[in-house]
Short mmCIF file of C-alpha atoms and ligand atoms in Angstrom, two decimals:
data_model
loop_
_atom_site.label_atom_id
_atom_site.label_comp_id
_atom_site.label_asym_id
_atom_site.label_seq_id
_atom_site.Cartn_x
_atom_site.Cartn_y
_atom_site.Cartn_z
CA MET A 138 6.72 -8.40 18.72
CA LYS A 139 7.43 -4.91 19.79
CA TYR A 140 5.19 -2.08 18.74
CA ASP A 141 5.98 1.55 18.68
CA SER A 142 2.61 2.54 20.03
CA ASN A 143 4.35 4.53 22.75
CA TYR A 144 5.95 6.50 20.07
CA CYS A 145 2.63 7.24 18.35
CA ILE A 146 1.04 8.22 21.60
CA SER A 147 3.82 10.53 22.60
CA ARG A 148 3.80 12.14 19.21
CA ARG A 149 0.05 12.64 19.37
CA GLY A 150 0.47 13.98 22.85
CA PHE A 151 3.05 16.37 21.52
CA LEU A 152 0.78 17.57 18.73
CA ALA A 153 -2.06 18.05 21.17
CA ALA A 154 0.24 20.06 23.41
CA VAL A 155 1.34 22.20 20.49
CA ALA A 156 -2.26 22.72 19.39
CA SER A 157 -3.48 23.73 22.82
CA ALA A 158 -0.51 26.03 23.41
CA ALA A 159 -1.25 27.70 20.08
CA ALA A 160 -4.96 28.00 20.88
CA SER A 161 -4.46 29.43 24.35
CA ALA A 162 -2.04 32.04 23.10
CA SER A 163 -4.30 32.52 20.05
CA LEU A 164 -1.32 32.17 17.76
CA ARG A 165 -1.47 30.78 14.30
CA PRO A 166 -0.62 27.03 14.15
CA VAL A 167 3.06 26.29 14.53
CA ARG A 168 4.75 26.37 11.15
CA ALA A 169 5.88 22.90 10.20
CA SER A 170 9.27 23.75 8.85
CA ALA A 171 11.79 21.93 11.01
CA VAL A 172 13.07 18.73 9.43
CA ASP A 173 11.67 15.60 11.00
CA GLU A 174 14.59 13.14 11.48
CA ARG A 175 13.96 9.38 11.40
CA SER A 176 16.05 6.29 10.98
CA LEU A 177 15.44 2.75 9.86
CA LYS A 178 17.84 -0.12 10.20
CA VAL A 179 17.24 -3.12 7.99
CA ALA A 180 18.49 -6.34 9.56
CA PRO A 181 17.71 -9.98 10.22
CA GLY A 182 15.51 -10.53 13.26
CA LYS A 183 12.93 -12.91 14.56
CA ALA A 184 9.19 -12.81 15.05
CA ARG A 185 6.62 -14.91 16.79
CA PHE A 186 3.29 -14.76 15.01
CA GLY A 187 1.30 -17.07 17.27
CA ASP A 188 1.19 -17.82 20.98
CA ALA A 189 3.99 -17.36 23.43
CA ASP A 190 5.08 -21.01 23.21
CA GLY A 191 5.02 -21.12 19.40
CA PRO A 192 8.16 -21.14 17.26
CA PHE A 193 10.19 -18.11 16.32
CA THR A 194 10.33 -17.28 12.64
CA PRO A 195 13.57 -15.78 11.34
CA VAL A 196 12.61 -12.65 9.39
CA TRP A 197 14.10 -9.47 8.00
CA ALA A 198 12.86 -6.40 9.81
CA TYR A 199 13.02 -2.59 10.01
CA ASN A 200 14.19 -1.57 13.49
CA GLY A 201 13.62 -5.11 14.71
CA THR A 202 9.83 -5.07 14.43
CA ILE A 203 7.27 -6.74 12.16
CA PRO A 204 5.89 -4.69 10.56
CA GLY A 205 8.44 -1.87 10.61
CA PRO A 206 7.73 1.14 12.85
CA THR A 207 4.76 3.30 11.94
CA LEU A 208 6.20 6.47 10.49
CA ARG A 209 3.72 9.21 11.37
CA LEU A 210 4.63 12.27 9.37
CA ARG A 211 2.98 15.63 8.94
CA GLN A 212 1.63 16.86 5.65
CA GLY A 213 3.96 19.50 4.24
CA GLN A 214 6.73 18.96 6.80
CA PRO A 215 10.11 17.88 5.41
CA VAL A 216 11.40 14.54 6.62
CA ARG A 217 14.87 13.00 6.49
CA ILE A 218 15.01 9.23 6.90
CA THR A 219 18.37 7.51 7.21
CA VAL A 220 18.26 3.89 6.13
CA GLU A 221 21.09 1.64 7.20
CA ASN A 222 21.52 -1.72 5.53
CA GLY A 223 22.36 -4.52 7.99
CA LEU A 224 21.55 -7.31 5.52
CA ASP A 225 24.20 -9.08 3.54
CA GLU A 226 22.57 -8.08 0.27
CA ASP A 227 21.64 -4.76 -1.36
CA THR A 228 18.44 -2.99 -0.44
CA THR A 229 16.51 0.25 -1.08
CA VAL A 230 13.34 1.71 0.42
CA HIS A 231 10.38 2.77 -1.67
CA TRP A 232 7.80 5.12 -0.09
CA HIS A 233 4.76 3.64 -1.72
CA GLY A 234 2.19 6.21 -2.85
CA ILE A 235 4.09 9.30 -1.77
CA ARG A 236 4.51 11.89 -4.52
CA LEU A 237 8.16 12.77 -4.08
CA PRO A 238 11.24 13.71 -6.11
CA ASN A 239 12.38 10.93 -8.43
CA ALA A 240 15.78 10.57 -6.74
CA MET A 241 14.01 9.59 -3.47
CA ASP A 242 11.81 6.90 -5.03
CA GLY A 243 14.02 3.96 -4.05
CA VAL A 244 14.24 2.08 -7.34
CA PRO A 245 17.70 0.50 -7.67
CA GLY A 246 19.60 1.46 -10.79
CA LEU A 247 16.80 3.69 -12.03
CA THR A 248 16.61 6.35 -9.29
CA GLN A 249 19.55 5.53 -7.00
CA SER A 250 22.39 3.07 -6.53
CA PRO A 251 21.36 0.23 -4.25
CA ILE A 252 22.35 0.55 -0.59
CA LYS A 253 25.19 -1.93 -0.15
CA PRO A 254 25.53 -4.07 2.98
CA GLY A 255 26.85 -1.92 5.82
CA GLU A 256 26.05 1.32 3.99
CA SER A 257 23.39 3.98 4.51
CA PHE A 258 21.26 6.20 2.34
CA VAL A 259 19.41 9.35 3.36
CA TYR A 260 15.94 9.85 1.91
CA GLU A 261 14.58 13.38 2.03
CA PHE A 262 11.15 14.49 0.94
CA THR A 263 8.14 16.53 1.98
CA PRO A 264 4.90 14.57 1.83
CA PRO A 265 2.36 16.69 -0.07
CA ASP A 266 -0.61 14.44 0.68
CA ALA A 267 -2.12 13.32 3.97
CA GLY A 268 -3.23 9.70 4.14
CA THR A 269 -2.31 6.06 4.57
CA PHE A 270 0.84 4.94 2.76
CA TRP A 271 3.52 2.31 3.38
CA TYR A 272 7.18 1.60 2.75
CA HIS A 273 8.97 -1.49 1.52
CA PRO A 274 12.17 -2.54 -0.29
CA HIS A 275 12.49 -2.34 -4.05
CA THR A 276 15.49 -4.65 -4.29
CA ASP A 277 15.14 -8.43 -4.40
CA SER A 278 11.52 -7.48 -3.77
CA LEU A 279 10.02 -10.94 -3.70
CA VAL A 280 12.39 -12.26 -1.03
CA GLN A 281 12.75 -9.04 0.98
CA LEU A 282 9.02 -8.26 1.13
CA GLY A 283 8.26 -11.95 1.65
CA SER A 284 10.73 -12.02 4.56
CA GLY A 285 8.85 -9.28 6.38
CA LEU A 286 10.20 -5.95 5.19
CA ALA A 287 7.21 -3.59 5.15
CA GLY A 288 6.00 -0.79 7.37
CA PRO A 289 3.15 1.72 7.58
CA LEU A 290 3.59 5.38 6.73
CA ILE A 291 0.84 7.71 7.89
CA VAL A 292 0.75 11.34 6.89
CA GLU A 293 -1.49 13.22 9.27
CA GLU A 294 -4.04 15.77 8.13
CA ALA A 295 -3.30 19.32 9.22
CA GLU A 296 -6.61 19.37 11.13
CA PRO A 297 -7.35 16.14 13.00
CA ALA A 298 -10.53 14.51 11.71
CA ALA A 299 -13.48 13.69 13.98
CA PHE A 300 -12.95 10.06 14.99
CA ASP A 301 -12.80 8.50 18.42
CA ARG A 302 -9.94 6.20 17.44
CA ASP A 303 -7.47 5.83 14.59
CA LEU A 304 -6.68 2.14 14.00
CA LEU A 305 -4.33 0.60 11.49
CA TRP A 306 -4.26 -2.97 10.21
CA LEU A 307 -1.19 -3.71 8.16
CA LEU A 308 -1.94 -7.11 6.65
CA GLN A 309 0.85 -9.49 5.71
CA ASP A 310 0.73 -12.98 4.28
CA TRP A 311 3.42 -15.55 5.01
CA ARG A 312 4.21 -18.90 3.51
CA LEU A 313 5.51 -20.81 6.50
CA ALA A 314 6.82 -24.36 6.66
CA LYS A 315 5.74 -26.68 9.50
CA ASP A 316 8.64 -25.65 11.71
CA GLY A 317 7.62 -22.00 11.47
CA GLN A 318 10.43 -21.02 9.08
CA ILE A 319 9.62 -19.01 5.99
CA ALA A 320 9.29 -21.58 3.22
CA GLY A 321 11.84 -21.49 0.40
CA GLY A 322 11.00 -21.68 -3.27
CA PHE A 323 10.69 -17.94 -3.91
CA GLY A 324 10.13 -17.23 -7.58
CA SER A 325 8.95 -20.66 -8.68
CA MET A 326 7.60 -20.71 -12.23
CA MET A 327 4.30 -21.97 -10.86
CA ASP A 328 3.84 -18.93 -8.59
CA ALA A 329 5.30 -16.57 -11.14
CA SER A 330 2.97 -17.48 -13.97
CA MET A 331 -0.20 -17.96 -11.92
CA SER A 332 -1.50 -16.11 -8.88
CA GLY A 333 1.85 -15.40 -7.22
CA ARG A 334 3.17 -16.61 -3.87
CA VAL A 335 0.02 -16.76 -1.74
CA GLY A 336 0.90 -17.85 1.78
CA ASN A 337 -0.75 -19.80 4.58
CA VAL A 338 -0.61 -17.39 7.53
CA VAL A 339 -2.13 -13.90 7.51
CA THR A 340 -1.05 -11.45 10.19
CA ILE A 341 -2.43 -8.12 11.35
CA ASN A 342 0.33 -5.78 12.54
CA GLY A 343 2.70 -8.75 12.75
CA GLN A 344 0.46 -10.96 14.89
CA ALA A 345 -1.80 -13.88 14.14
CA PRO A 346 -5.08 -12.04 14.65
CA THR A 347 -6.83 -12.17 17.97
CA ASP A 348 -10.05 -10.24 18.61
CA GLN A 349 -10.07 -6.51 17.96
CA SER A 350 -11.70 -4.94 20.99
CA VAL A 351 -14.11 -2.09 20.38
CA ARG A 352 -16.55 -0.03 22.39
CA ALA A 353 -20.22 0.39 21.57
CA GLY A 354 -21.00 3.79 20.09
CA GLU A 355 -17.49 4.75 19.10
CA ARG A 356 -16.52 5.93 15.63
CA VAL A 357 -13.31 4.35 14.41
CA ARG A 358 -11.16 5.27 11.46
CA LEU A 359 -9.66 1.99 10.34
CA ARG A 360 -6.73 2.15 7.96
CA LEU A 361 -6.36 -1.10 6.03
CA ALA A 362 -3.14 -1.79 4.13
CA ASN A 363 -2.42 -4.98 2.21
CA ALA A 364 1.33 -5.59 2.34
CA ALA A 365 1.11 -9.18 1.06
CA LEU A 366 3.21 -10.43 -1.82
CA ALA A 367 0.24 -11.80 -3.71
CA ARG A 368 -2.83 -12.45 -1.56
CA MET A 369 -5.93 -10.50 -2.60
CA MET A 370 -8.47 -9.86 0.14
CA ALA A 371 -12.15 -8.97 0.25
CA LEU A 372 -13.18 -8.06 3.78
CA ARG A 373 -16.73 -8.12 5.12
CA PHE A 374 -17.57 -6.79 8.57
CA GLU A 375 -20.55 -8.78 9.80
CA GLY A 376 -23.25 -6.60 11.32
CA HIS A 377 -21.41 -3.41 10.33
CA ARG A 378 -21.45 -1.00 7.43
CA PRO A 379 -17.98 0.38 6.77
CA VAL A 380 -17.87 3.62 4.81
CA ILE A 381 -14.88 4.12 2.53
CA VAL A 382 -13.42 7.60 3.03
CA ALA A 383 -10.05 7.20 1.27
CA VAL A 384 -8.43 4.83 -1.21
CA ASP A 385 -4.65 4.57 -1.48
CA GLY A 386 -4.36 7.50 0.91
CA GLN A 387 -6.47 9.81 -1.25
CA PRO A 388 -9.81 10.96 0.16
CA CYS A 389 -12.86 10.11 -1.94
CA GLU A 390 -16.57 10.79 -1.58
CA PRO A 391 -17.60 8.68 1.41
CA HIS A 392 -19.45 5.59 0.20
CA GLU A 393 -20.29 2.06 1.18
CA PRO A 394 -18.54 -0.61 -0.90
CA ALA A 395 -20.54 -2.70 -3.39
CA ASP A 396 -21.91 -5.82 -1.63
CA GLY A 397 -20.31 -4.56 1.58
CA ARG A 398 -16.97 -6.08 0.49
CA LEU A 399 -13.73 -4.15 0.75
CA VAL A 400 -11.52 -5.46 -2.02
CA LEU A 401 -7.92 -4.96 -1.08
CA ALA A 402 -5.27 -6.16 -3.51
CA PRO A 403 -1.56 -6.18 -2.66
CA ALA A 404 -0.24 -2.65 -1.99
CA MET A 405 -3.71 -1.10 -1.77
CA ARG A 406 -4.93 0.86 1.20
CA ILE A 407 -8.51 1.66 2.15
CA ASP A 408 -9.51 3.95 5.02
CA VAL A 409 -12.97 3.18 6.37
CA VAL A 410 -15.11 4.74 9.05
CA LEU A 411 -16.89 2.24 11.27
CA ASP A 412 -19.64 3.28 13.64
CA MET A 413 -19.66 0.61 16.30
CA GLN A 414 -23.39 0.00 16.60
CA GLY A 415 -23.24 -3.53 18.04
CA ASP A 416 -24.38 -4.39 21.56
CA PRO A 417 -21.93 -4.30 24.46
CA GLY A 418 -20.46 -7.79 24.86
CA SER A 419 -21.28 -8.91 21.29
CA ARG A 420 -18.80 -10.33 18.79
CA HIS A 421 -18.83 -9.95 14.99
CA ALA A 422 -16.65 -11.75 12.45
CA VAL A 423 -14.47 -9.99 9.90
CA ILE A 424 -14.38 -12.36 6.95
CA ASP A 425 -12.06 -12.46 3.96
CA ASP A 426 -13.87 -14.21 1.12
CA PHE A 427 -11.86 -13.14 -1.92
CA TYR A 428 -11.00 -16.64 -3.14
CA ASP A 429 -13.95 -18.87 -4.06
CA GLY A 430 -14.47 -21.55 -1.45
CA LEU A 431 -11.59 -20.30 0.73
CA ALA A 432 -13.39 -17.83 3.00
CA TYR A 433 -11.95 -17.54 6.50
CA THR A 434 -12.46 -15.40 9.58
CA LEU A 435 -9.63 -12.91 9.72
CA THR A 436 -10.54 -11.53 13.14
CA ASN A 437 -13.56 -10.52 15.23
CA LEU A 438 -14.80 -7.20 16.48
CA ALA A 439 -15.29 -7.88 20.18
CA TYR A 440 -17.39 -5.32 22.04
CA ASP A 441 -16.42 -4.71 25.61
CA LYS A 442 -19.12 -4.56 28.27
CA ALA A 443 -19.02 -0.79 28.65
CA SER A 444 -22.23 1.07 27.95
CA PRO A 445 -22.35 2.85 24.57
CA LEU A 446 -20.14 5.89 24.24
CA ARG A 447 -23.05 7.79 22.69
CA ALA A 448 -26.67 6.98 21.96
CA HIS A 449 -26.67 7.82 18.25
CA PRO A 450 -23.89 7.67 15.67
CA LEU A 451 -21.88 10.86 15.40
CA ASP A 452 -23.31 13.33 13.02
CA ALA A 453 -19.94 14.87 12.07
CA ARG A 454 -19.08 14.84 8.38
CA LEU A 455 -17.18 11.82 7.10
CA ALA A 456 -15.41 13.41 4.15
CA LEU A 457 -11.70 14.02 4.67
CA PRO A 458 -10.09 17.17 3.30
CA ARG A 459 -8.84 16.54 -0.22
CA ASN A 460 -5.15 16.56 -1.07
CA PRO A 461 -3.54 19.06 -3.47
CA LEU A 462 -3.62 16.80 -6.53
CA PRO A 463 -3.33 18.56 -9.89
CA ALA A 464 -6.63 18.34 -11.81
CA PRO A 465 -6.31 16.52 -15.15
CA ASN A 466 -7.31 18.58 -18.16
CA LEU A 467 -9.49 16.05 -19.94
CA ALA A 468 -10.08 18.40 -22.88
CA ASN A 469 -6.45 18.10 -23.88
CA VAL A 470 -4.90 14.72 -23.20
CA VAL A 471 -2.04 12.57 -24.39
CA ARG A 472 -3.34 9.04 -24.77
CA GLN A 473 -1.26 6.04 -23.77
CA GLU A 474 -2.19 2.41 -23.53
CA ILE A 475 -0.59 -0.49 -21.74
CA VAL A 476 -1.66 -4.03 -22.45
CA LEU A 477 -0.99 -6.76 -19.91
CA GLN A 478 -0.07 -10.06 -21.47
CA GLY A 479 1.12 -13.54 -20.57
CA GLY A 480 0.65 -15.90 -17.64
CA MET A 481 -0.66 -19.42 -17.52
CA MET A 482 -3.82 -20.08 -19.51
CA GLY A 483 -4.51 -23.58 -18.19
CA GLY A 484 -3.12 -26.88 -19.37
CA GLY A 485 0.25 -25.80 -18.06
CA LYS A 486 0.93 -23.57 -21.04
CA LEU A 487 2.18 -20.03 -20.96
CA ALA A 488 -0.02 -17.72 -22.96
CA GLY A 489 1.63 -16.63 -26.19
CA VAL A 490 2.99 -13.12 -26.02
CA GLY A 491 3.65 -11.62 -29.40
CA GLY A 492 7.31 -10.74 -29.58
CA MET A 493 7.83 -11.16 -25.83
CA MET A 494 11.41 -10.18 -25.20
CA GLY A 495 13.17 -10.59 -21.92
CA MET A 496 15.64 -7.80 -21.41
CA GLY A 497 18.22 -10.46 -20.63
CA MET A 498 20.62 -8.22 -18.82
CA PRO A 499 23.12 -9.75 -16.43
CA GLY A 500 22.01 -9.45 -12.85
CA MET A 501 18.33 -9.50 -13.68
CA LYS A 502 16.32 -12.07 -11.83
CA GLY A 503 13.36 -14.07 -13.04
CA SER A 504 12.52 -15.47 -16.41
CA PRO A 505 9.74 -13.73 -18.28
CA ALA A 506 6.20 -15.04 -17.87
CA TRP A 507 4.41 -11.73 -18.46
CA ALA A 508 4.77 -8.70 -20.66
CA ILE A 509 3.51 -5.17 -21.11
CA ASN A 510 2.98 -4.16 -24.74
CA GLY A 511 5.05 -7.16 -25.83
CA MET A 512 8.03 -6.32 -23.63
CA SER A 513 9.08 -8.13 -20.46
CA MET A 514 11.13 -6.17 -17.97
CA THR A 515 11.96 -8.48 -15.13
CA GLY A 516 13.36 -7.87 -11.65
CA ASP A 517 13.08 -4.81 -9.42
CA GLY A 518 14.10 -1.99 -11.69
CA HIS A 519 17.57 -1.38 -13.04
CA ALA A 520 19.66 1.06 -14.99
CA GLY A 521 19.02 1.46 -18.68
CA MET A 522 15.35 0.52 -18.77
CA ALA A 523 14.04 2.19 -21.89
CA PRO A 524 10.82 4.11 -21.20
CA GLN A 525 7.63 2.69 -22.66
CA PHE A 526 6.46 6.26 -23.32
CA THR A 527 7.57 9.80 -22.60
CA LEU A 528 5.34 12.64 -21.40
CA GLU A 529 6.03 16.31 -21.46
CA ARG A 530 5.94 17.84 -18.03
CA GLY A 531 2.53 19.29 -17.25
CA ALA A 532 0.65 17.25 -19.86
CA THR A 533 -2.46 15.32 -18.88
CA CYS A 534 -2.02 11.65 -19.70
CA ARG A 535 -5.09 9.55 -20.31
CA LEU A 536 -3.91 6.04 -19.63
CA THR A 537 -5.77 2.93 -20.70
CA MET A 538 -4.82 -0.31 -18.97
CA ARG A 539 -6.04 -3.43 -20.74
CA ASN A 540 -5.73 -6.81 -19.07
CA GLU A 541 -5.57 -9.51 -21.72
CA THR A 542 -4.59 -12.18 -19.21
CA ALA A 543 -6.66 -14.65 -17.20
CA TRP A 544 -5.35 -13.28 -13.87
CA TRP A 545 -5.87 -10.35 -11.47
CA HIS A 546 -3.27 -7.58 -11.42
CA PRO A 547 -2.97 -4.62 -9.02
CA MET A 548 -1.14 -2.18 -11.30
CA HIS A 549 0.89 0.39 -9.41
CA VAL A 550 2.33 3.66 -10.65
CA HIS A 551 5.19 5.36 -8.81
CA GLY A 552 5.29 9.12 -8.23
CA PHE A 553 1.66 9.87 -9.13
CA SER A 554 -1.88 9.20 -8.13
CA LEU A 555 -4.32 8.34 -10.92
CA SER A 556 -7.83 9.68 -11.24
CA VAL A 557 -9.81 6.53 -12.09
CA LEU A 558 -12.31 7.42 -14.82
CA SER A 559 -13.93 4.21 -15.98
CA ARG A 560 -13.91 0.43 -15.71
CA ASN A 561 -15.07 -1.57 -18.74
CA GLY A 562 -16.80 1.51 -20.10
CA ALA A 563 -18.75 2.33 -16.93
CA PRO A 564 -17.78 5.52 -15.10
CA VAL A 565 -16.13 4.98 -11.72
CA PRO A 566 -18.02 7.08 -9.15
CA HIS A 567 -16.91 8.76 -5.88
CA ARG A 568 -13.97 10.70 -7.35
CA GLN A 569 -11.39 8.04 -6.65
CA TRP A 570 -7.66 8.54 -6.99
CA GLN A 571 -5.41 5.52 -6.68
CA ASP A 572 -1.76 4.62 -7.04
CA THR A 573 -2.64 0.92 -7.29
CA VAL A 574 -5.50 -0.05 -9.59
CA LEU A 575 -6.81 -3.59 -9.54
CA LEU A 576 -7.64 -5.15 -12.89
CA ALA A 577 -9.76 -8.30 -12.95
CA PRO A 578 -9.15 -10.70 -15.85
CA LYS A 579 -10.02 -8.94 -19.14
CA ASP A 580 -10.73 -5.58 -17.45
CA VAL A 581 -10.10 -2.33 -19.28
CA ILE A 582 -9.55 0.69 -17.02
CA GLU A 583 -9.15 4.34 -17.99
CA CYS A 584 -7.29 6.76 -15.74
CA ALA A 585 -5.89 10.25 -16.02
CA PHE A 586 -3.09 12.13 -14.33
CA VAL A 587 -1.06 15.27 -14.76
CA ALA A 588 2.59 14.52 -15.53
CA ASP A 589 3.90 17.20 -13.16
CA ASN A 590 6.76 15.22 -11.62
CA PRO A 591 9.84 14.78 -13.81
CA GLY A 592 11.87 11.57 -13.89
CA ASP A 593 11.75 7.92 -14.87
CA TRP A 594 8.88 6.21 -13.06
CA MET A 595 7.92 2.60 -12.61
CA LEU A 596 4.58 1.12 -13.49
CA HIS A 597 4.22 -2.50 -12.47
CA CYS A 598 1.99 -5.19 -11.08
CA HIS A 599 2.32 -5.35 -7.29
CA VAL A 600 1.98 -9.12 -7.16
CA ALA A 601 5.70 -9.44 -6.53
CA ASP A 602 6.10 -12.59 -8.62
CA HIS A 603 4.40 -10.93 -11.59
CA GLN A 604 6.62 -7.86 -11.35
CA MET A 605 9.78 -9.98 -11.14
CA ALA A 606 8.63 -12.06 -14.11
CA GLY A 607 8.00 -9.20 -16.52
CA LEU A 608 4.86 -7.26 -15.61
CA MET A 609 6.75 -4.01 -15.24
CA THR A 610 7.55 -1.00 -17.33
CA VAL A 611 8.93 2.51 -17.05
CA PHE A 612 7.70 5.85 -18.36
CA ARG A 613 9.47 9.18 -18.47
CA VAL A 614 8.37 12.70 -17.67
CA THR A 615 10.73 15.27 -19.15
CU1 C2O B 926 5.04 -0.53 -3.73
CU2 C2O B 926 7.26 -0.35 -7.11
O1 C2O B 926 6.15 -0.47 -5.44
CU1 CU B 927 5.24 2.66 -5.36
CU1 CU B 928 -0.05 -9.26 -11.69
#
């Protein structure tokens, strides 16, 4: 696979050059006003996940790479991204987690017409928040995401934070057949009504993981992004104590995760700081033990022989500068509740959903297995989806999400970040904001957000099979 690391390096080099030029002339920092121009071409390609003599896997890719190129943008600088569709089916791109104008959100039918084969669409927005985000299609989502279409989107802080290295692991999960081809059977009722299409090969940045080499004494910022269709992960770093500094791109109070496990559901991102305190030459497993009895070693931190970079861990502060999120006014809220229903209960029976109605519109894919408040909206988003609720612009919404099912659901809201207030009645500490909130079976989660961004916005489970099979809704901000 090709990487665009050159690109990242040259851009960083450029920023460094700009910064030092500004400092030496004691000017104010260069105003980020010029439009940053990017382009993505969506097309069939091929990837090799394992060794050099392994099989090629036909995939769909952005600019020919798995994952797509890392888009490194600057906070507050306008960007224009031209997306050209080289597939023989429609596509769109959704900029997951970015608070942007509704017309740029990439939901077919709802916010734009799909990009037809051979056509292009120009996305323009100015990222207000620094952090770790990602992009992916919102058309035929299950097949397109499951065929490889996903890429990282990093918005850089105005002031670079104090880390020795900035690493990114974009995690993907593939269901491959013996010959290395992507297995068929997308959207089976079995996957749709249970845990979704969990695969059999996990990749880091498009490669079957080999060791991650590190140096003793260095402080690494590791950006983790789960771009899987359905696989939940819980990562443990043996012999290390990762500190969470941001969730879903939004800085939080730095804290160590409960039990040392980083729970990363599909579409979630976690930024951690790792002080590499192991001995030169040592090796430490990174284990994913989310599923009972199915723990595996994802990769290893392999220390090179070099003597430690420094004797003691850095003493610099870990907290990242917070983003300009509007503060919810909890004294004056509009309450809304969404209840997640459906799925298999065991014994091969779908759970009863009172008055579950499929919006059986032509062109919609997937039969309903799930519902939100008794309504199943299936597919990727489409014109004429009636909003579940409407908020007046500027109002604070206090949103309760209640999982009545026997399954896990990472619920994702477009266009906003949610302040997570409580889980099953217990306050959620560390001032966490998330665009994707994981609900365990029977969980009840309370969040709040200011409805400052007008438009029709999606709210759906990011297990792609669940979304396609009805765990999706829309709300409106006027
Ligand atoms: Cu990343 Cu509608 O999703
Ligand atoms: Cu999104
Ligand atoms: Cu789900």
